[in-house]
mmCIF file of C-alpha atoms in Angstrom:
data_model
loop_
_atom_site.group_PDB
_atom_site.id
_atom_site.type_symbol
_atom_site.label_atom_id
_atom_site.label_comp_id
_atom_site.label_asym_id
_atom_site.label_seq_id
_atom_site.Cartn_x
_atom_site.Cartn_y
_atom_site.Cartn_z
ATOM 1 C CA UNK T 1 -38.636 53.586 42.621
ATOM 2 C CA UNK T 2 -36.517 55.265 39.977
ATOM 3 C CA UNK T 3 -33.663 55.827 42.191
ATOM 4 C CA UNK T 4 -33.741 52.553 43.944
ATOM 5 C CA UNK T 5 -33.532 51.371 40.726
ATOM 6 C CA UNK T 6 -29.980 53.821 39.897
ATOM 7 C CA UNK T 7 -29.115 52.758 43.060
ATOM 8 C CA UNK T 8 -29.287 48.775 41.901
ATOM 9 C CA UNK T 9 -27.660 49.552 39.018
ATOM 10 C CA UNK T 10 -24.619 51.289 40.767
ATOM 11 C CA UNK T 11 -24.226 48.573 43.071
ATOM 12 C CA UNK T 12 -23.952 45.943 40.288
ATOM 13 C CA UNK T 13 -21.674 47.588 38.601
ATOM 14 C CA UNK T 14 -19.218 48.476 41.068
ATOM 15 C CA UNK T 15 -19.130 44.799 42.196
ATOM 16 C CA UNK T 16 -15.569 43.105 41.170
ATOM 17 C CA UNK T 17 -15.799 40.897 38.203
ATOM 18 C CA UNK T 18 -14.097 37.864 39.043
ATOM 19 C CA UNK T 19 -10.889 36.337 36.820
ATOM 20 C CA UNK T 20 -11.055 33.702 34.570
ATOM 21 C CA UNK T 21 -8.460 31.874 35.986
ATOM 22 C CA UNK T 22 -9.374 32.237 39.613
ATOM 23 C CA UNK T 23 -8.573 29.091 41.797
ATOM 24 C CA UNK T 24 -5.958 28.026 39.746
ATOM 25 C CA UNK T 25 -2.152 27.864 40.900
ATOM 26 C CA UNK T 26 -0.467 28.814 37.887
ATOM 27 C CA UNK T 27 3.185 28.740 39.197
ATOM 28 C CA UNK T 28 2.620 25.140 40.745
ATOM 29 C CA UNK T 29 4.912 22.322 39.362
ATOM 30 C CA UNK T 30 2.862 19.735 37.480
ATOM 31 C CA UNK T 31 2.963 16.472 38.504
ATOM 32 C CA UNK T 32 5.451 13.858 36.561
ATOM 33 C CA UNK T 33 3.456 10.768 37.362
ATOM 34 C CA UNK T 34 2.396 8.495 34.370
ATOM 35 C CA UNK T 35 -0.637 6.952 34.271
ATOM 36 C CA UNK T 36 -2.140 4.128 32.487
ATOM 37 C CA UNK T 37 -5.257 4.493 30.178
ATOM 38 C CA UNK T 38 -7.330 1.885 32.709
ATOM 39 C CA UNK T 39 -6.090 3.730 35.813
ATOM 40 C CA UNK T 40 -7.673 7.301 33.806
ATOM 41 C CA UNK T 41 -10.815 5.305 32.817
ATOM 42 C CA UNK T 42 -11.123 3.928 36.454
ATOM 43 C CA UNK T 43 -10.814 7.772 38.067
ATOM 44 C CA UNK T 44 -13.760 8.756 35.883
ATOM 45 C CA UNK T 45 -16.414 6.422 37.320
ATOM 46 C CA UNK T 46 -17.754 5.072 34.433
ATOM 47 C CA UNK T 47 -19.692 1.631 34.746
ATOM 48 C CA UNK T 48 -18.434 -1.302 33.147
ATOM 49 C CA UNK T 49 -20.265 -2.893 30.282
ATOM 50 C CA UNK T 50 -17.912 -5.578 29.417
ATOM 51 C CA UNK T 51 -15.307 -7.605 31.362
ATOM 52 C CA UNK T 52 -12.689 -7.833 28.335
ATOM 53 C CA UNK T 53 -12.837 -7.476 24.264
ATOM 54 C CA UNK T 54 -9.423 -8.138 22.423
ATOM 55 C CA UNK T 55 -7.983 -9.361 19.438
ATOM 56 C CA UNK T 56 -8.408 -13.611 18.811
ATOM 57 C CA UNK T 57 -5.391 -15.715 18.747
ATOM 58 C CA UNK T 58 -7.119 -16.982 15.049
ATOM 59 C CA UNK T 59 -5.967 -13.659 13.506
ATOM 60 C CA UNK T 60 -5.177 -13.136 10.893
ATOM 61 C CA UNK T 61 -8.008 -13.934 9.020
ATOM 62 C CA UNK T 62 -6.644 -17.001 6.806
ATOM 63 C CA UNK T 63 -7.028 -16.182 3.077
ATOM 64 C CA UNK T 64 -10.063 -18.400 2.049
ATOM 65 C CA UNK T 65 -11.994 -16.555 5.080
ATOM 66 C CA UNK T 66 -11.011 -13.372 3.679
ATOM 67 C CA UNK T 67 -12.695 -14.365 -0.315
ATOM 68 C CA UNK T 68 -15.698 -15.053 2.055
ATOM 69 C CA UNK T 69 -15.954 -11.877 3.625
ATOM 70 C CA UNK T 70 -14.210 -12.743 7.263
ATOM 71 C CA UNK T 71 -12.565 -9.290 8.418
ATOM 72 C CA UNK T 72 -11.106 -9.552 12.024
ATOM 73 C CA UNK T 73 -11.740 -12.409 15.166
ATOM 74 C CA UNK T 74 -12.451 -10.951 18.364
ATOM 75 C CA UNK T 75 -12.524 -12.756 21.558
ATOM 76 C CA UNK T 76 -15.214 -11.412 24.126
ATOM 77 C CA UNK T 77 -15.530 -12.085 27.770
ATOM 78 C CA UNK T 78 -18.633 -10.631 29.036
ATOM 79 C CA UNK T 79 -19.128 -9.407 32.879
ATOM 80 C CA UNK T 80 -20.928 -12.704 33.662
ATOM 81 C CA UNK T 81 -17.264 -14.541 32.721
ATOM 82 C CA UNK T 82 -18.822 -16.352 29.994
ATOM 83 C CA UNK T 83 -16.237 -16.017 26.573
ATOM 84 C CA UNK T 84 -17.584 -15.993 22.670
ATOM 85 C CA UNK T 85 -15.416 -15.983 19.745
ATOM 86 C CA UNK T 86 -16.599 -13.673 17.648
ATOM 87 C CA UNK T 87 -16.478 -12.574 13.230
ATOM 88 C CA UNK T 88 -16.357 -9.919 12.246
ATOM 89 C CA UNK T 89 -17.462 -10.031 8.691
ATOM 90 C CA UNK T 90 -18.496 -7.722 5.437
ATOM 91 C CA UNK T 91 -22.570 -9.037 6.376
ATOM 92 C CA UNK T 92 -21.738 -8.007 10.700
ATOM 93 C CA UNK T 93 -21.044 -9.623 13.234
ATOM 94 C CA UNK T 94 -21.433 -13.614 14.663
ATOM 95 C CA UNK T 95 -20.814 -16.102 17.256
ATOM 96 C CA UNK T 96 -18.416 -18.432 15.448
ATOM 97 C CA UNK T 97 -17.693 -21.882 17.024
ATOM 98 C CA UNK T 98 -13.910 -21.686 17.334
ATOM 99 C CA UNK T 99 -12.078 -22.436 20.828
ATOM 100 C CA UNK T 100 -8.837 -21.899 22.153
ATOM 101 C CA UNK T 101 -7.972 -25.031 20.842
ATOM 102 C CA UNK T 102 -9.823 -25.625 17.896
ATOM 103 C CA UNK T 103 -10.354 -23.371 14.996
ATOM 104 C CA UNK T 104 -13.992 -23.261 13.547
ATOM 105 C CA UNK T 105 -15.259 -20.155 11.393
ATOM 106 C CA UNK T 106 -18.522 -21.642 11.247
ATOM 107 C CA UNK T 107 -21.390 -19.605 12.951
ATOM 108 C CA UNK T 108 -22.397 -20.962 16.048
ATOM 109 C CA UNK T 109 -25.679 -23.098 16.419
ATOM 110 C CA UNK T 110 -26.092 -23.441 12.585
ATOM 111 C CA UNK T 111 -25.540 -27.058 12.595
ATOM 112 C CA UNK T 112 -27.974 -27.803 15.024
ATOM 113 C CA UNK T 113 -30.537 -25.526 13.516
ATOM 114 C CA UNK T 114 -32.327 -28.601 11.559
ATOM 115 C CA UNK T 115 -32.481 -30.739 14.268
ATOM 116 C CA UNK T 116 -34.826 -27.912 16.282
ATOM 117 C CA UNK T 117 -36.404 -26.618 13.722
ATOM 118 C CA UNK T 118 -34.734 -23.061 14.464
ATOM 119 C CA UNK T 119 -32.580 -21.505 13.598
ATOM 120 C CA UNK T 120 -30.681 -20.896 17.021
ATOM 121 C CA UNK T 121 -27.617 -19.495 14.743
ATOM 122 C CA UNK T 122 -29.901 -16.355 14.265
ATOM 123 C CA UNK T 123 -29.955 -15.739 18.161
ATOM 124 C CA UNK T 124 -26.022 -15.151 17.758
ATOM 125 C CA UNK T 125 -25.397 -12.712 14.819
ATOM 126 C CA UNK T 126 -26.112 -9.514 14.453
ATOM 127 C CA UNK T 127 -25.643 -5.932 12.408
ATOM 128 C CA UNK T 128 -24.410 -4.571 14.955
ATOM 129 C CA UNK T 129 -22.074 -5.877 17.375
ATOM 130 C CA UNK T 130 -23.524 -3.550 20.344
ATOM 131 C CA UNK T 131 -27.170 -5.558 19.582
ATOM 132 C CA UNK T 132 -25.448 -9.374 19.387
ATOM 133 C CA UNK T 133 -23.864 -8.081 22.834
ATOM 134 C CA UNK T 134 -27.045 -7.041 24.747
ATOM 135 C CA UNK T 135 -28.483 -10.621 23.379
ATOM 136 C CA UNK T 136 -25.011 -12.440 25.108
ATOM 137 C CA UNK T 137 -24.764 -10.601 28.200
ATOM 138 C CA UNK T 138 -28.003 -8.900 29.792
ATOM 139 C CA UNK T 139 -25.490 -7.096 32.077
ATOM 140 C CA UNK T 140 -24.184 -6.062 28.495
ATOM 141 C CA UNK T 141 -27.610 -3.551 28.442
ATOM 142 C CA UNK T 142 -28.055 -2.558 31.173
ATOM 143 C CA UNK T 143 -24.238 -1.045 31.831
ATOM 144 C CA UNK T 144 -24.460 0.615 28.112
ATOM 145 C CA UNK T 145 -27.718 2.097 29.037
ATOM 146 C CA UNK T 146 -26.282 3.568 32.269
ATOM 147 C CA UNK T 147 -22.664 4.353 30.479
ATOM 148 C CA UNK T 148 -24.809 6.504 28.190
ATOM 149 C CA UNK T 149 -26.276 8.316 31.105
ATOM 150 C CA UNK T 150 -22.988 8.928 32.622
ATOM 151 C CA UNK T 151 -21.611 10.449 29.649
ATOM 152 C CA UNK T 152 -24.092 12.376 28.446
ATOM 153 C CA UNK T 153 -24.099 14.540 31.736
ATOM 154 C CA UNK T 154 -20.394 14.673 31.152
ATOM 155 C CA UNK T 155 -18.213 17.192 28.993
ATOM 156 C CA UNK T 156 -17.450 16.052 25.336
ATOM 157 C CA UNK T 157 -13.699 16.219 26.003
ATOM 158 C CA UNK T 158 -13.662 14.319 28.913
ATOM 159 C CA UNK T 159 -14.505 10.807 27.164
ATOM 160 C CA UNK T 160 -13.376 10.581 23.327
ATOM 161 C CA UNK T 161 -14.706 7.436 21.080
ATOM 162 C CA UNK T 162 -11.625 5.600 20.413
ATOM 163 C CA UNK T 163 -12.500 5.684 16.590
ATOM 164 C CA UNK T 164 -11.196 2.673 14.377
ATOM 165 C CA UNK T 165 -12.000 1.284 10.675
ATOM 166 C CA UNK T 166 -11.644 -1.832 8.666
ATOM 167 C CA UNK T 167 -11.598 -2.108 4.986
ATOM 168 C CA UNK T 168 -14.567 -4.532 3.868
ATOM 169 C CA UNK T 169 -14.185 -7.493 1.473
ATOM 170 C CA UNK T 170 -15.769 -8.114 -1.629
ATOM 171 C CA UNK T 171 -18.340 -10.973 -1.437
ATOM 172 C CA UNK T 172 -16.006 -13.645 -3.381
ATOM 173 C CA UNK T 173 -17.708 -17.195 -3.451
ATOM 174 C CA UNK T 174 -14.979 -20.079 -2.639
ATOM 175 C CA UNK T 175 -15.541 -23.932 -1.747
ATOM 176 C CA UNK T 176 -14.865 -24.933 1.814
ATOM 177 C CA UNK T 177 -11.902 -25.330 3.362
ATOM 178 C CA UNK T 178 -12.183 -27.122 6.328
ATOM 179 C CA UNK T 179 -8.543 -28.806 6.145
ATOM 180 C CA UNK T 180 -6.929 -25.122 6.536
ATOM 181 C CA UNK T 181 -6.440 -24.442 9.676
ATOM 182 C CA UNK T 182 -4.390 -22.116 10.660
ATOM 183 C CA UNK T 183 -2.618 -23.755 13.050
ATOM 184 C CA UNK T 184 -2.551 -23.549 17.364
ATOM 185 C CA UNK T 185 -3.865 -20.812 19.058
ATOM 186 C CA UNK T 186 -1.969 -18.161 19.450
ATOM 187 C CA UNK T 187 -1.820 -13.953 20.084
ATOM 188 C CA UNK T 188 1.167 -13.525 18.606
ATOM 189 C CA UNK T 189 -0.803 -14.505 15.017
ATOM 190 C CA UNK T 190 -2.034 -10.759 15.185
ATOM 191 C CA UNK T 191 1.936 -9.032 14.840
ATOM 192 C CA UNK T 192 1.983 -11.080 11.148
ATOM 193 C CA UNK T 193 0.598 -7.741 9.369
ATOM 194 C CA UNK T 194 3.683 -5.943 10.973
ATOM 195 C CA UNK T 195 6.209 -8.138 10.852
ATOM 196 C CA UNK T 196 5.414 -8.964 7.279
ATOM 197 C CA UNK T 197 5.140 -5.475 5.896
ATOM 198 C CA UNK T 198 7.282 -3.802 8.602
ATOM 199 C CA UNK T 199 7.082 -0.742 10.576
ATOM 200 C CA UNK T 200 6.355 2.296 8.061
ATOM 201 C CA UNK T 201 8.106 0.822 5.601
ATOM 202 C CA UNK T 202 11.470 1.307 7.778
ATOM 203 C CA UNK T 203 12.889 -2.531 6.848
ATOM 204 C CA UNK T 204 12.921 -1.853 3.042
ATOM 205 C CA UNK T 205 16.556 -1.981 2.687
ATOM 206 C CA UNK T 206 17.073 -4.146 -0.228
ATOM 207 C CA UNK T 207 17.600 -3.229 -3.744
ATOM 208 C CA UNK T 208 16.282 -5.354 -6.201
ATOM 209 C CA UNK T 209 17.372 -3.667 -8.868
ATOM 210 C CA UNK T 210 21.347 -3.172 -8.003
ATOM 211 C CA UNK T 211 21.502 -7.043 -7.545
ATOM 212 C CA UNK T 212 19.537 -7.875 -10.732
ATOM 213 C CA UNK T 213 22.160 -5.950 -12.764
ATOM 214 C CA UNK T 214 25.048 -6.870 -11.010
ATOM 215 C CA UNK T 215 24.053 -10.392 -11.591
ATOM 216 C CA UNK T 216 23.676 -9.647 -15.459
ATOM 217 C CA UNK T 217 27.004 -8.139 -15.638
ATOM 218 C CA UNK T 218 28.918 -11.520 -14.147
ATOM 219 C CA UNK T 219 31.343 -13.050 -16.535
ATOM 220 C CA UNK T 220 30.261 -15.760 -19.255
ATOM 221 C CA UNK T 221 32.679 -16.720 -21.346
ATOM 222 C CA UNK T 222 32.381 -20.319 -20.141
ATOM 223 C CA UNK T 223 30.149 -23.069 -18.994
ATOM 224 C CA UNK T 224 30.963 -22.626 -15.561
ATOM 225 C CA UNK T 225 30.522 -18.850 -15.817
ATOM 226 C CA UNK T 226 27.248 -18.843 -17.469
ATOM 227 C CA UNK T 227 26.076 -21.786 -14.897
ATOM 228 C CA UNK T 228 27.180 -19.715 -11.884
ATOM 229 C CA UNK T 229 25.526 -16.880 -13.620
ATOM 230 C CA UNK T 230 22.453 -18.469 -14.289
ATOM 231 C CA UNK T 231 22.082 -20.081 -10.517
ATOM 232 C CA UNK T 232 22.178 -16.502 -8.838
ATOM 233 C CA UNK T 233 19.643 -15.399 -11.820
ATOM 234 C CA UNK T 234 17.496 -18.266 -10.889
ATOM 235 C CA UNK T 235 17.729 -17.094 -7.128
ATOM 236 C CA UNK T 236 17.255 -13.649 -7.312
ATOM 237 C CA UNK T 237 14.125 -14.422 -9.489
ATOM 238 C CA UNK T 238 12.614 -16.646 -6.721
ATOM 239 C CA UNK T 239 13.106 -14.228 -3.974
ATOM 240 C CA UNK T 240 12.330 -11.446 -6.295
ATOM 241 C CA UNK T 241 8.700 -13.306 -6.968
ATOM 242 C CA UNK T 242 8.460 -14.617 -3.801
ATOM 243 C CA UNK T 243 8.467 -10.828 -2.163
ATOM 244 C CA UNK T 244 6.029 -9.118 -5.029
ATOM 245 C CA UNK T 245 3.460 -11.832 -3.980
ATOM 246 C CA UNK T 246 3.380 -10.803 -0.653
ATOM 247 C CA UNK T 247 3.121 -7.259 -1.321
ATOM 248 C CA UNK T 248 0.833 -7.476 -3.765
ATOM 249 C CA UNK T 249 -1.723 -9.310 -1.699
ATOM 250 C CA UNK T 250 -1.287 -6.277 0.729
ATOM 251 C CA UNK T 251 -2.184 -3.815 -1.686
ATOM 252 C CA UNK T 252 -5.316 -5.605 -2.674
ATOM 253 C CA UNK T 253 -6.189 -6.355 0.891
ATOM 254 C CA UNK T 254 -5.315 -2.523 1.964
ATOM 255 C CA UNK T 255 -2.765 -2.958 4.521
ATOM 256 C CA UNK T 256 -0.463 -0.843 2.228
ATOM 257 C CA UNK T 257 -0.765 2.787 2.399
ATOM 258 C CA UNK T 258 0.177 4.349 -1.097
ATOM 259 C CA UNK T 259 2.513 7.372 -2.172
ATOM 260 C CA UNK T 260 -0.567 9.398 -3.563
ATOM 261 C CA UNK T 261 -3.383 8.525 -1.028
ATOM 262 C CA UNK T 262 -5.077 11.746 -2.241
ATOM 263 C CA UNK T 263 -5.376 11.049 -5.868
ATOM 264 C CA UNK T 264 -8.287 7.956 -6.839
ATOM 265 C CA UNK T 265 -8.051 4.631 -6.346
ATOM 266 C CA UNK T 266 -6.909 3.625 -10.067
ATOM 267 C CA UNK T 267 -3.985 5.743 -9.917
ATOM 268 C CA UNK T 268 -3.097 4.821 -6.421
ATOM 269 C CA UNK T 269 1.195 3.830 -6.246
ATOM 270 C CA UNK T 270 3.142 2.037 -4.040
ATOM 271 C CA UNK T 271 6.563 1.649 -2.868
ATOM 272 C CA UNK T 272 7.845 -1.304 -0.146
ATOM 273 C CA UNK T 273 11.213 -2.701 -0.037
ATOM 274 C CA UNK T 274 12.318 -1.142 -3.268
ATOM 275 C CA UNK T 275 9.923 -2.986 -5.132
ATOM 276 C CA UNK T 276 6.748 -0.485 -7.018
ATOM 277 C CA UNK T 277 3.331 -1.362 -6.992
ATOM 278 C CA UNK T 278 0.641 -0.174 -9.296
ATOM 279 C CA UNK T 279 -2.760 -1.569 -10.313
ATOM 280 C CA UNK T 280 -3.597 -2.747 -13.922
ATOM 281 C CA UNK T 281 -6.144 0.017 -14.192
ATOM 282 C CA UNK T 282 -6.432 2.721 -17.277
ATOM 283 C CA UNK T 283 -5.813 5.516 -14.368
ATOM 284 C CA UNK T 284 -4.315 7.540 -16.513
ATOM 285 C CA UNK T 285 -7.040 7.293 -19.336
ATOM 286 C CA UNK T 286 -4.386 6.484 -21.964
ATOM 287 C CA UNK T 287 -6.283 3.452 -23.003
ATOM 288 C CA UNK T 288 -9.852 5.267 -23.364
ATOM 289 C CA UNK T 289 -10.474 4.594 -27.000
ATOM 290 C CA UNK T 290 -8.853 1.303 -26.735
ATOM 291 C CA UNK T 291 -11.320 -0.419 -24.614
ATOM 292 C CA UNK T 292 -9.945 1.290 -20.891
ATOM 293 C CA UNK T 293 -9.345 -0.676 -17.832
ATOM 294 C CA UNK T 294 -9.858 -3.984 -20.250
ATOM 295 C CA UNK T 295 -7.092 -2.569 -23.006
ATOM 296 C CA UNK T 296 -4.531 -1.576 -19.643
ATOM 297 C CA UNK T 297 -5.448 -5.308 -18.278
ATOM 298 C CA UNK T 298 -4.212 -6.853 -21.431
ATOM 299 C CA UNK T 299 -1.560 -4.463 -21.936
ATOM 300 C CA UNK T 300 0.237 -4.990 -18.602
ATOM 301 C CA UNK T 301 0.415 -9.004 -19.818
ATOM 302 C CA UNK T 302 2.118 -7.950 -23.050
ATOM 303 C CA UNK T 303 4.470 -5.728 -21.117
ATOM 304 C CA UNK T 304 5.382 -8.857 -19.019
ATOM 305 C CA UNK T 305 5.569 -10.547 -22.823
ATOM 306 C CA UNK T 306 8.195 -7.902 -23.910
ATOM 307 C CA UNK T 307 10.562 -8.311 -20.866
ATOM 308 C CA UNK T 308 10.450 -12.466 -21.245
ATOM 309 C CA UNK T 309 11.449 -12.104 -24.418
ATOM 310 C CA UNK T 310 14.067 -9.781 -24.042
ATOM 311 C CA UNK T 311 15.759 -11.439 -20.809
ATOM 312 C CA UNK T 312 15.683 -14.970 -23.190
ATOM 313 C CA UNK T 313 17.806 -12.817 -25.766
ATOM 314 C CA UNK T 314 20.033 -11.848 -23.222
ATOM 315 C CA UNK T 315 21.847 -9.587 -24.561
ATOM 316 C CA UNK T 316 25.092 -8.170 -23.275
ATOM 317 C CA UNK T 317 24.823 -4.348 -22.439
ATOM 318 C CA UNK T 318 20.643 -4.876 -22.464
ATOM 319 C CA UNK T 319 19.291 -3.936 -18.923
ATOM 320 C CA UNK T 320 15.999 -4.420 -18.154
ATOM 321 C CA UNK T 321 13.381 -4.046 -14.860
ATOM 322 C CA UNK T 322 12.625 -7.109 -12.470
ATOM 323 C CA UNK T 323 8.987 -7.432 -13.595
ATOM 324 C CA UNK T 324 5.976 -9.490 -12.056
ATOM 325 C CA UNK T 325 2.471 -9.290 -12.391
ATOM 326 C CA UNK T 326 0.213 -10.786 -9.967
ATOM 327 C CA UNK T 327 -3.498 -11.370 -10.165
ATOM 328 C CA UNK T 328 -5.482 -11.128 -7.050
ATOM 329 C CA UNK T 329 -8.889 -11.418 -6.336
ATOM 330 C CA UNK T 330 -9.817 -10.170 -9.628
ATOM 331 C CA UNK T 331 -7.475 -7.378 -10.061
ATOM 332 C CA UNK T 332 -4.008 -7.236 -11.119
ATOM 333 C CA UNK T 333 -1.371 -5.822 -9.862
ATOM 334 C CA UNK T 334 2.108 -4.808 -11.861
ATOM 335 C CA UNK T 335 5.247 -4.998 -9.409
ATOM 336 C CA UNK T 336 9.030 -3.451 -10.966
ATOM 337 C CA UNK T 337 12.171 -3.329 -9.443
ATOM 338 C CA UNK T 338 12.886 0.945 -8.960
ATOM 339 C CA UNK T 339 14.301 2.644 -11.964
ATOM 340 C CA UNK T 340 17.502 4.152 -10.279
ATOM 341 C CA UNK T 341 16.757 7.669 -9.826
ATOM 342 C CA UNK T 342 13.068 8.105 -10.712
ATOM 343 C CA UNK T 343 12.233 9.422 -7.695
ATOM 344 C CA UNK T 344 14.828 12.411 -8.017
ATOM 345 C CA UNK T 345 14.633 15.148 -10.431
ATOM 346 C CA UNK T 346 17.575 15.264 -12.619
ATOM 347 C CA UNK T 347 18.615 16.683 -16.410
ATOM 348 C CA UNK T 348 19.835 13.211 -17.563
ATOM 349 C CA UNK T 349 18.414 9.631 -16.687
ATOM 350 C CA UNK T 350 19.375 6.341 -17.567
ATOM 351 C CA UNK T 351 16.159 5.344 -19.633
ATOM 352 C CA UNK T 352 17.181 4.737 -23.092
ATOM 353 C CA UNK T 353 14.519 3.256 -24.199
ATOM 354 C CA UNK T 354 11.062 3.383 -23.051
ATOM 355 C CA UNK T 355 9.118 6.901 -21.876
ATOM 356 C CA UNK T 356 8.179 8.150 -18.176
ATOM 357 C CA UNK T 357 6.213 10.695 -18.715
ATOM 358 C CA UNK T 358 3.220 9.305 -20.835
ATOM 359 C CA UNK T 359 5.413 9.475 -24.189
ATOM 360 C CA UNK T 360 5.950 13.265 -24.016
ATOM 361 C CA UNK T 361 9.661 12.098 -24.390
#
């Protein structure tokens, strides 16, 4: 038995191991040919759950949806070709009542709730939207249960969660608006966020701040000079306001990304078409025994104070920033034209008055 056993062994052993990368031709020529994410979905087999699930024509969410917690529209078509407009909102998600043609927030089946006696609108709202899907589409459940067969016996890398995120709202409480409707359908209403803020911030072109001071240092020795004068003033204001607005409701809203992402919230600083963001917040802590984020809210009004008063002197040779502040839901937001240079290091700058660094200058 002992040498059958030596024997076994010796026979194992001297049995080829075979190479990792046997069966594969590694001087072939890969294949050029592109194709498209559903044509890669369709070669893996996987059983459909859900005919279609896009973006709504009603997006963006209007701004008096937003204050009530509204975060995104989708538009579902279920395998059974039966379509539900659906919220997406801080509380989950819900059947709404809107149409292709008609724009309705409201969850669907809560105004006929009192004349049954239930409420049907709790039938269409869920946590979760997987759960309000199995209750819309039965076909919904049983395809998810069987997709989660399928890819459990699969490898991890072959399907990847596509994984996405949505900044919530804060629960604001506003009175109806049922006049504000966002106009005709339409899924082009989705590309707002992109035109409006622009691809990585590639469109910010403009500078405020060269055209403020250029303006400032027209002629006016006359009436017509100082009327001139004051008409592109007057202009460059309005645009000047017009643009912080809009940015500022992006930075509340979080569809800005900011220059220190890493550092917290409070100190968080942005930059769009040459126009800097930051929040009225004590991030700094240099108003701690002054009363904090309430003493930096108050202070950011007076520094608005400082600058009317100093643009009404108008004094020749005097050059100050453009300077808005914007409040939000509840939080402010303090928007300057750039200081030239600031974002270079250099031995001389052209602040004289004023400090950048926390008054250590």
């Amino acid at each position: 038995e002992d040498q059958q056993e030596v024997e076994g062994e010796a026979s194992a052993k001297s049995k080829p191991i075979e190479h990792a990368f046997k069966g594969y031709e590694l001087g072939k020529v890969p294949s050029f040919n592109v194709i498209s994410a559903e044509e890669a979905i369709a070669g893996l087999g996987l059983p459909q759950c859900i005919k279609q699930i896009i973006l709504s024509g009603w997006n963006p969410v209007p701004r008096y949806r937003q204050l009530k917690g509204d975060l995104l529209y989708l538009l579902v078509t279920t395998i059974e070709n039966q379509s539900y407009h659906i919220t997406a909102s801080r509380t989950g998600f819900y059947v709404n009542s809107s149409s292709l043609v008609r724009f309705n927030p409201e969850p669907f089946g809560e105004a006929r709730a009192g004349q049954a006696g239930v409420r049907e609108s709790d039938f269409y709202q869920a946590h979760s939207l997987i759960t309000l899907l199995r209750r819309l589409s039965a076909r919904f459940g049983r395809g998810l249960d069987e997709l989660q067969r399928e890819v459990a016996r699969r490898e991890t890398v072959e399907v990847l969660p596509f994984v996405s995120a949505e900044q919530a709202a804060s629960p604001w409480l506003v009175r109806g608006a049922a006049n504000r409707v966002p106009g005709a359908y339409d899924l082009g209403h989705p590309q707002e966020v992109c035109l409006r803020l622009g691809a990585q911030g590639t469109d910010s072109l403009r500078d405020w701040n060269e055209e403020l001071q250029s303006i400032r240092e027209m002629p006016r020795s006359n009436l017509s000079e100082r009327v001139l004068r004051d008409r592109q003033l007057h202009k460059w204001y309005s645009e000047f306001a017009g643009a912080v607005v809009v940015g500022a409701m992006a930075v509340v809203d979080g569809e800005m990304l900011p220059l220190n992402p890493i550092e917290p919230k409070d100190q968080h600083m942005f930059l769009h078409d040459n126009i800097f963001y930051s929040k009225g917040f004590d991030g700094r802590d240099m108003f701690t025994e002054l009363g904090g984020d309430a003493a930096a809210h108050v202070a950011t009004g007076k520094d608005i104070t400082g600058v009317r008063l100093l643009n009404q002197l108008d004094t020749e040779g005097l050059h100050t920033l453009g300077s808005v502040v914007v409040d939000y839901r509840g939080l402010r937001v303090v928007a300057q034209s750039v200081v030239p240079g600031i974002f270079r290091r250099q031995d001389t700058t052209q602040i004289v008055y004023g400090s950048v660094d926390n008054g250590v200058t």
